[in-house]
Coordinates of C-alpha atoms in Angstrom, one line a residue:
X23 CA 19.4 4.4 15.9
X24 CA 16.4 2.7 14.0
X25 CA 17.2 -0.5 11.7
X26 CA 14.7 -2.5 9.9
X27 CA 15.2 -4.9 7.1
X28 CA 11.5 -6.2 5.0
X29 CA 12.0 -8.3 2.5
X30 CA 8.9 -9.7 0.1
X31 CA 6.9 -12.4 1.2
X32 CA 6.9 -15.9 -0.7
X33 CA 3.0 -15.6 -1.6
X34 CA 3.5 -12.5 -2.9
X35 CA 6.4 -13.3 -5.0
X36 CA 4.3 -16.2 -6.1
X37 CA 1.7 -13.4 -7.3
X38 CA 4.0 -11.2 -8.8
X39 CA 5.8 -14.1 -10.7
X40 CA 2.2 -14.6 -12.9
X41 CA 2.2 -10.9 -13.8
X42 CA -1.2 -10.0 -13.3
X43 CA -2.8 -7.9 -9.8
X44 CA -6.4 -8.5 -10.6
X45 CA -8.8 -8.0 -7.4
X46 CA -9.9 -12.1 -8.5
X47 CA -6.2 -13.0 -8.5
X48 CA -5.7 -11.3 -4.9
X49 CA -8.8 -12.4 -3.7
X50 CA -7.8 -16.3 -4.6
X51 CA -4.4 -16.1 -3.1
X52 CA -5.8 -14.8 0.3
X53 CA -3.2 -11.4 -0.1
X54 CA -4.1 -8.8 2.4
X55 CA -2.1 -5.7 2.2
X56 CA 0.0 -6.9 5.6
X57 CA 0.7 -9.9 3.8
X58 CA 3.6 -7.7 1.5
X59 CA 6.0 -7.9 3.3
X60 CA 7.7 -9.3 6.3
X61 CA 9.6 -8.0 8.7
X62 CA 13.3 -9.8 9.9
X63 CA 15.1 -9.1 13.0
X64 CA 18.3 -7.0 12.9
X65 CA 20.7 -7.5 15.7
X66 CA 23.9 -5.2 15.7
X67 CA 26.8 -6.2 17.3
X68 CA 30.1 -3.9 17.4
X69 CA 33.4 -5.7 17.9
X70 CA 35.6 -5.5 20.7
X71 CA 38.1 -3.2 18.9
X72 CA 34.9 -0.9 18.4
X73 CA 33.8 -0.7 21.5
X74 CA 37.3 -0.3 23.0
X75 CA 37.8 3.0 20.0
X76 CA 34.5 4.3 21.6
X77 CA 35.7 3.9 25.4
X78 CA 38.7 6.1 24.6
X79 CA 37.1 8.3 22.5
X80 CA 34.5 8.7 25.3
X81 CA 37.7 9.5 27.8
X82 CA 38.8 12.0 25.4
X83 CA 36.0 13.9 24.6
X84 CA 35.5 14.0 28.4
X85 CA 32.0 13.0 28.0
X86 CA 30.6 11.2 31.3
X87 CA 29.7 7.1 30.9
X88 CA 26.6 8.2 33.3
X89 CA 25.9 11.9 31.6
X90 CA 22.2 12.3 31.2
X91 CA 20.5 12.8 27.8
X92 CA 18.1 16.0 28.0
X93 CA 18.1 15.6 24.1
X94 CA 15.2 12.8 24.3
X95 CA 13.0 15.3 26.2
X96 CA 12.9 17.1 23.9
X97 CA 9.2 17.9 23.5
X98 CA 8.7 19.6 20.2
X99 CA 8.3 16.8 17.6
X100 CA 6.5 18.7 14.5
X101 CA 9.1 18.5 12.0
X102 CA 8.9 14.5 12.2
X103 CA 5.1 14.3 12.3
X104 CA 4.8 17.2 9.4
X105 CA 7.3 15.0 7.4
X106 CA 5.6 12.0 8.1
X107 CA 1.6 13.3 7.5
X108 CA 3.3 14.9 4.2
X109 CA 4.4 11.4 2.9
X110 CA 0.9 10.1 4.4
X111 CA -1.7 12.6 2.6
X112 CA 0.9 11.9 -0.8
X113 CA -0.3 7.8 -0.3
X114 CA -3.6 9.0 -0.1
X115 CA -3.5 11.0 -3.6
X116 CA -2.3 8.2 -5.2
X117 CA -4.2 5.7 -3.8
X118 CA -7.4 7.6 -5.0
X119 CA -5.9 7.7 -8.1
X120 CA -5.9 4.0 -8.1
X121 CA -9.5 4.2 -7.0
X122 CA -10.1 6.4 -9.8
X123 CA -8.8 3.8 -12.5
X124 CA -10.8 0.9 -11.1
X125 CA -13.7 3.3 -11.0
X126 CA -13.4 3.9 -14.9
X127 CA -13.1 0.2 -15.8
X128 CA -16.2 -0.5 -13.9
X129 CA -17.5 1.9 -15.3
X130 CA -16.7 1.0 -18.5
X131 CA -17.2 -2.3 -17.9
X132 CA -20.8 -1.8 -16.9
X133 CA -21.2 0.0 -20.2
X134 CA -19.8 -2.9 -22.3
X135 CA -22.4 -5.2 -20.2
X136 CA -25.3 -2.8 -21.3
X137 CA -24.4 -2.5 -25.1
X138 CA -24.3 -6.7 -25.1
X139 CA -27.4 -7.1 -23.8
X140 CA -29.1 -4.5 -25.9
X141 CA -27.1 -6.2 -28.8
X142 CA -28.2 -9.7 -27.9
X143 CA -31.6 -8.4 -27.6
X144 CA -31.7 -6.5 -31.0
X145 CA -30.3 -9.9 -32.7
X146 CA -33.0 -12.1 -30.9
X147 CA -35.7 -9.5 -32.2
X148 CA -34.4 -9.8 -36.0
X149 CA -33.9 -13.5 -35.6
X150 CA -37.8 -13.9 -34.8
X151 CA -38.8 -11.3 -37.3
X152 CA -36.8 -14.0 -40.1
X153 CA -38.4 -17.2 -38.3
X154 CA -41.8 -15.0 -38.7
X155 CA -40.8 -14.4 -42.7
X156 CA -39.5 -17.8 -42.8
X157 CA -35.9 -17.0 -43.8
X158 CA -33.0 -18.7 -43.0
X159 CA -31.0 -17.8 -39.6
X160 CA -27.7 -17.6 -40.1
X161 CA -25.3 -17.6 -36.5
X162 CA -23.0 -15.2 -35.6
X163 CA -19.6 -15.6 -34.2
X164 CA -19.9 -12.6 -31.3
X165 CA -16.0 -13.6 -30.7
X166 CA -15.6 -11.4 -33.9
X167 CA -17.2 -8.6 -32.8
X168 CA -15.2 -5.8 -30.7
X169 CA -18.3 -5.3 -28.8
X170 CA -17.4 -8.6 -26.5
X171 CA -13.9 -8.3 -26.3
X172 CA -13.2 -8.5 -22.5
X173 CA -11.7 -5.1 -21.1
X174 CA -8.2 -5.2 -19.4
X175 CA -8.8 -4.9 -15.9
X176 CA -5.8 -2.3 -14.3
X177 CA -3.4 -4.0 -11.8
X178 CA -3.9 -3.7 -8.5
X179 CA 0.2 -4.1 -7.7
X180 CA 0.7 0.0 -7.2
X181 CA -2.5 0.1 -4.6
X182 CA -1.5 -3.0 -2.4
X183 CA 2.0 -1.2 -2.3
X184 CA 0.4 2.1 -1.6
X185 CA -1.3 0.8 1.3
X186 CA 1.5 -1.1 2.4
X187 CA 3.5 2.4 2.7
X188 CA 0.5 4.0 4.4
X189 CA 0.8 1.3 7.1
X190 CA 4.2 1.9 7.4
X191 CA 3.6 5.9 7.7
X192 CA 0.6 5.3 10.0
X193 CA 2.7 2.5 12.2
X194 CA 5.8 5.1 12.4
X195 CA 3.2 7.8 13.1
X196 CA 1.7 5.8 16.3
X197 CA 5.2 4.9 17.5
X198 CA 6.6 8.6 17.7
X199 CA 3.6 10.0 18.8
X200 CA 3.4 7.7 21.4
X201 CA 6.9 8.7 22.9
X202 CA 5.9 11.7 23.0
X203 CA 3.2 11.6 24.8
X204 CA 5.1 9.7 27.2
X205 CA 7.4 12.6 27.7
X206 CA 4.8 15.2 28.0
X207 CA 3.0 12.8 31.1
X208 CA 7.0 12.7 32.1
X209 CA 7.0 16.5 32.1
X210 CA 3.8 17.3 33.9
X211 CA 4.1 14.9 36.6
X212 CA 7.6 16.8 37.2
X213 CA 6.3 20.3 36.8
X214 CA 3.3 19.0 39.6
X215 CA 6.2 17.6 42.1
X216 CA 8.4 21.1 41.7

């Protein structure tokens, strides 16, 4: 039996407390995607009256304190790893999605930049035609115009917790395929000594 307990980590509650998950608010707090969440140590204790109920039950199901386990060499581990590369490839589609967002509102963003500057530079042209005519120049408030309103920029809270859970996946991944490679080198160096 696997426990772990994570709990939020006190910059990122910080973060998440302002409401915003701009890439210049992550990049100020110094929030890497390991700093998420933080793992705290589980220790399980059974009682004495539990441990005595599994003793007898142990006696009574006539199962041996010193009975070996041939369950955990086991060697065929593909519905865990399927399961787990499933859940992995999912985190990827999303996470592009993500990518795809922040891709737009550059995109757009760049866009905005391009009609301001034409905009500024179509003004500056009919301003020195007037000075040329000798008209008055009047200024213009550019806050009014929806040309320089600033675009929202997406959040980036769904793709830091996306790549938290692919770290998780990937983590679990490298523990179980680990095991089992160390029971394949188990099984060889028997089947070599037999």
């Amino acid at each position: 039996m696997a426990l772990r307990a994570f709990r939020l980590t006190d910059s990122f509650m910080s973060l998440y407390r302002e409401g915003h998950f701009t890439l210049s608010s992550l990049a100020e707090a110094n929030l890497a995607t390991s700093d998420v969440f933080q793992e705290l140590p589980i220790k399980v204790r059974n009682s004495h009256m539990s441990s005595a109920l599994l003793l007898e039950l142990q006696d009574e199901c006539g199962i041996k304190a010193n009975a070996a386990d041939f369950q955990r060499l086991e060697l065929h581990t593909n519905p865990f790893l399927e399961k787990q590369m499933q859940l992995l490839i999912e985190c990827t589609d999303d996470m592009q999605q993500e990518s795809i967002k922040l891709q737009y509102y550059e995109r757009n963003s760049q866009r905005q930049k391009a009609a301001q500057q034409q905009y500024l530079a179509k003004k500056k042209a009919e301003k020195a035609a007037k000075l040329l005519k000798g008209e008055a120049i009047v200024e213009e408030d550019l806050s009014a115009n929806p040309l320089f309103k600033p675009i929202q920029q997406p959040s980036r809270l769904e793709s830091l917790l996306i790549a938290n859970q692919m770290q998780a996946y990937c983590q679990q991944i490298n523990q179980f395929t680990g095991q089992s490679f160390a029971k394949l080198f188990l099984m060889q160096s028997l089947n070599e000594k037999a």
